[in-house]
GROMACS .gro file of C-alpha atoms in nm:
model
  207
    1UNK     CA    1  16.382  21.909  14.942
    2UNK     CA    2  16.651  21.929  14.674
    3UNK     CA    3  16.482  21.951  14.337
    4UNK     CA    4  16.661  21.990  14.007
    5UNK     CA    5  16.538  22.201  13.717
    6UNK     CA    6  16.347  22.003  13.457
    7UNK     CA    7  16.046  22.014  13.230
    8UNK     CA    8  15.735  22.085  13.436
    9UNK     CA    9  15.368  22.031  13.357
   10UNK     CA   10  15.123  22.171  13.612
   11UNK     CA   11  14.886  21.932  13.783
   12UNK     CA   12  14.561  21.860  13.600
   13UNK     CA   13  14.391  21.693  13.897
   14UNK     CA   14  14.182  21.980  14.039
   15UNK     CA   15  13.948  21.995  14.335
   16UNK     CA   16  13.694  22.253  14.444
   17UNK     CA   17  13.539  22.368  14.768
   18UNK     CA   18  13.241  22.143  14.697
   19UNK     CA   19  13.463  21.841  14.765
   20UNK     CA   20  13.412  21.903  15.139
   21UNK     CA   21  13.740  21.735  15.224
   22UNK     CA   22  13.779  21.645  15.590
   23UNK     CA   23  14.111  21.759  15.745
   24UNK     CA   24  14.174  21.397  15.848
   25UNK     CA   25  14.199  21.312  15.477
   26UNK     CA   26  14.479  21.561  15.405
   27UNK     CA   27  14.853  21.501  15.448
   28UNK     CA   28  15.162  21.694  15.342
   29UNK     CA   29  15.461  21.509  15.199
   30UNK     CA   30  15.819  21.613  15.133
   31UNK     CA   31  16.123  21.412  15.026
   32UNK     CA   32  16.494  21.487  15.055
   33UNK     CA   33  16.711  21.347  14.780
   34UNK     CA   34  17.067  21.223  14.746
   35UNK     CA   35  17.270  21.163  14.432
   36UNK     CA   36  17.354  20.824  14.286
   37UNK     CA   37  17.539  20.728  13.966
   38UNK     CA   38  17.516  20.971  13.672
   39UNK     CA   39  17.393  21.238  13.917
   40UNK     CA   40  17.049  21.079  13.933
   41UNK     CA   41  16.813  21.153  14.222
   42UNK     CA   42  16.734  20.892  14.485
   43UNK     CA   43  16.517  20.904  14.796
   44UNK     CA   44  16.716  20.971  15.114
   45UNK     CA   45  16.449  21.089  15.358
   46UNK     CA   46  16.073  21.126  15.358
   47UNK     CA   47  15.848  21.315  15.598
   48UNK     CA   48  15.470  21.325  15.614
   49UNK     CA   49  15.263  21.548  15.844
   50UNK     CA   50  14.889  21.567  15.897
   51UNK     CA   51  14.665  21.872  15.853
   52UNK     CA   52  14.762  22.004  16.197
   53UNK     CA   53  15.138  21.958  16.150
   54UNK     CA   54  15.173  21.639  16.353
   55UNK     CA   55  15.446  21.411  16.218
   56UNK     CA   56  15.304  21.088  16.077
   57UNK     CA   57  15.625  20.964  15.918
   58UNK     CA   58  15.990  21.065  15.916
   59UNK     CA   59  16.257  20.816  15.816
   60UNK     CA   60  16.592  20.805  15.642
   61UNK     CA   61  16.594  20.571  15.345
   62UNK     CA   62  16.883  20.382  15.191
   63UNK     CA   63  16.875  20.396  14.809
   64UNK     CA   64  16.892  20.079  14.605
   65UNK     CA   65  17.212  20.212  14.441
   66UNK     CA   66  17.532  20.344  14.599
   67UNK     CA   67  17.516  20.708  14.713
   68UNK     CA   68  17.771  20.921  14.528
   69UNK     CA   69  17.665  21.261  14.667
   70UNK     CA   70  17.481  21.320  14.993
   71UNK     CA   71  17.398  21.679  14.887
   72UNK     CA   72  17.416  21.769  15.256
   73UNK     CA   73  17.403  22.144  15.191
   74UNK     CA   74  17.054  22.103  15.047
   75UNK     CA   75  16.926  21.770  15.179
   76UNK     CA   76  17.060  21.784  15.535
   77UNK     CA   77  17.153  21.417  15.496
   78UNK     CA   78  17.493  21.297  15.618
   79UNK     CA   79  17.661  20.955  15.594
   80UNK     CA   80  17.580  20.863  15.956
   81UNK     CA   81  17.207  20.899  15.883
   82UNK     CA   82  17.230  20.592  15.661
   83UNK     CA   83  17.324  20.382  15.966
   84UNK     CA   84  16.961  20.402  16.080
   85UNK     CA   85  16.809  20.407  15.732
   86UNK     CA   86  16.556  20.151  15.614
   87UNK     CA   87  16.547  19.994  15.268
   88UNK     CA   88  16.378  20.175  14.981
   89UNK     CA   89  16.138  19.885  14.930
   90UNK     CA   90  16.023  19.894  15.292
   91UNK     CA   91  15.994  20.273  15.297
   92UNK     CA   92  15.796  20.283  14.973
   93UNK     CA   93  15.544  20.038  15.116
   94UNK     CA   94  15.510  20.230  15.443
   95UNK     CA   95  15.468  20.562  15.264
   96UNK     CA   96  15.212  20.420  15.024
   97UNK     CA   97  15.002  20.284  15.311
   98UNK     CA   98  14.990  20.632  15.467
   99UNK     CA   99  14.909  20.835  15.155
  100UNK     CA  100  14.669  20.602  14.977
  101UNK     CA  101  14.315  20.742  14.978
  102UNK     CA  102  14.450  21.075  15.109
  103UNK     CA  103  14.470  21.419  14.954
  104UNK     CA  104  14.844  21.483  14.924
  105UNK     CA  105  14.972  21.838  14.962
  106UNK     CA  106  15.322  21.930  14.850
  107UNK     CA  107  15.542  22.165  14.650
  108UNK     CA  108  15.655  22.039  14.308
  109UNK     CA  109  15.529  21.693  14.393
  110UNK     CA  110  15.633  21.548  14.057
  111UNK     CA  111  15.989  21.526  14.193
  112UNK     CA  112  15.875  21.344  14.508
  113UNK     CA  113  15.666  21.089  14.321
  114UNK     CA  114  15.948  21.029  14.076
  115UNK     CA  115  16.194  20.924  14.349
  116UNK     CA  116  15.919  20.728  14.527
  117UNK     CA  117  15.858  20.546  14.198
  118UNK     CA  118  15.485  20.600  14.233
  119UNK     CA  119  15.248  20.719  13.961
  120UNK     CA  120  15.114  21.054  14.078
  121UNK     CA  121  14.809  21.014  13.852
  122UNK     CA  122  14.686  20.746  14.093
  123UNK     CA  123  14.665  20.994  14.382
  124UNK     CA  124  14.467  21.304  14.476
  125UNK     CA  125  14.721  21.584  14.464
  126UNK     CA  126  14.724  21.948  14.561
  127UNK     CA  127  15.054  22.095  14.452
  128UNK     CA  128  15.093  22.448  14.588
  129UNK     CA  129  15.362  22.528  14.330
  130UNK     CA  130  15.071  22.555  14.082
  131UNK     CA  131  14.870  22.795  14.299
  132UNK     CA  132  14.805  23.124  14.123
  133UNK     CA  133  14.633  23.258  14.437
  134UNK     CA  134  14.947  23.211  14.646
  135UNK     CA  135  15.152  23.387  14.379
  136UNK     CA  136  14.906  23.676  14.382
  137UNK     CA  137  14.916  23.699  14.763
  138UNK     CA  138  15.296  23.715  14.746
  139UNK     CA  139  15.288  23.965  14.457
  140UNK     CA  140  15.473  23.731  14.222
  141UNK     CA  141  15.385  23.706  13.851
  142UNK     CA  142  15.116  23.443  13.794
  143UNK     CA  143  15.325  23.263  13.531
  144UNK     CA  144  15.624  23.200  13.758
  145UNK     CA  145  15.692  22.896  13.974
  146UNK     CA  146  15.795  23.034  14.313
  147UNK     CA  147  16.016  22.840  14.553
  148UNK     CA  148  15.871  22.713  14.880
  149UNK     CA  149  16.129  22.919  15.067
  150UNK     CA  150  16.007  23.244  14.910
  151UNK     CA  151  15.638  23.162  14.954
  152UNK     CA  152  15.691  23.084  15.323
  153UNK     CA  153  15.899  23.396  15.373
  154UNK     CA  154  15.658  23.638  15.206
  155UNK     CA  155  15.319  23.487  15.300
  156UNK     CA  156  15.387  23.317  15.634
  157UNK     CA  157  15.666  23.547  15.749
  158UNK     CA  158  15.866  23.232  15.819
  159UNK     CA  159  16.229  23.160  15.733
  160UNK     CA  160  16.281  22.800  15.624
  161UNK     CA  161  16.574  22.627  15.456
  162UNK     CA  162  16.809  22.880  15.616
  163UNK     CA  163  17.069  22.606  15.642
  164UNK     CA  164  17.015  22.252  15.523
  165UNK     CA  165  16.665  22.156  15.416
  166UNK     CA  166  16.447  21.967  15.663
  167UNK     CA  167  16.161  21.766  15.516
  168UNK     CA  168  15.951  21.806  15.833
  169UNK     CA  169  15.990  22.184  15.827
  170UNK     CA  170  15.910  22.194  15.455
  171UNK     CA  171  15.603  21.970  15.496
  172UNK     CA  172  15.460  22.189  15.772
  173UNK     CA  173  15.520  22.510  15.575
  174UNK     CA  174  15.357  22.357  15.269
  175UNK     CA  175  15.049  22.256  15.468
  176UNK     CA  176  15.021  22.601  15.625
  177UNK     CA  177  15.034  22.763  15.281
  178UNK     CA  178  14.774  22.520  15.148
  179UNK     CA  179  14.532  22.609  15.429
  180UNK     CA  180  14.531  22.971  15.311
  181UNK     CA  181  14.390  22.878  14.970
  182UNK     CA  182  14.218  22.543  15.029
  183UNK     CA  183  13.862  22.679  15.009
  184UNK     CA  184  13.924  22.834  14.669
  185UNK     CA  185  14.133  22.555  14.521
  186UNK     CA  186  13.904  22.504  14.220
  187UNK     CA  187  14.006  22.850  14.095
  188UNK     CA  188  14.353  22.816  14.235
  189UNK     CA  189  14.550  22.656  13.952
  190UNK     CA  190  14.555  22.676  13.577
  191UNK     CA  191  14.684  22.427  13.327
  192UNK     CA  192  14.989  22.514  13.123
  193UNK     CA  193  15.317  22.363  13.017
  194UNK     CA  194  15.623  22.548  13.143
  195UNK     CA  195  15.994  22.480  13.166
  196UNK     CA  196  16.203  22.552  13.471
  197UNK     CA  197  16.491  22.652  13.244
  198UNK     CA  198  16.285  22.933  13.086
  199UNK     CA  199  16.447  23.266  13.173
  200UNK     CA  200  16.149  23.411  13.360
  201UNK     CA  201  16.171  23.143  13.631
  202UNK     CA  202  16.518  23.230  13.750
  203UNK     CA  203  16.455  23.559  13.938
  204UNK     CA  204  16.223  23.379  14.183
  205UNK     CA  205  16.439  23.071  14.222
  206UNK     CA  206  16.751  23.274  14.292
  207UNK     CA  207  16.601  23.496  14.561
   0.00000   0.00000   0.00000
């Protein structure tokens, strides 16, 4: 997923082991974005996988506005993908029907919900970018937001996003990382207000 730097507030919707969440209730979501006028983000592809990595949804989506930048280097989306794309309105409805009443796992999910035009406060979210336990396992400072690529590389020993991003690959990696800390999620995140443009973020994002 291509995600721009912006103000970031960590998720306040926390869960604990006592929730006894069934794996069938958990999905992982990732969106790829394209650019429209004024360099705004728009949804270009969305993938959803279940707890076991099975693909539940993977479609290219045509934005409501004209695409000005496919961001292929990061999104993996090319002009020909729009030939098979569905409308944003249809995609949004399909995605909502899959994720409603589910626990949604992702990395920096505020970006995904923004382009989906859905209020994240209406969903049960587990955003691994807020996980202090994952940062500790990877020996990163607890106050830094670490990219999905680096977390997967250090903790899973898996290289992702080596070329263009793939939302299926990212969704599966996110779910696999979540499984490592799911039983301790109640102690897994801490509330704070941080900015991606703060200097201490950049060493992790650039690696």
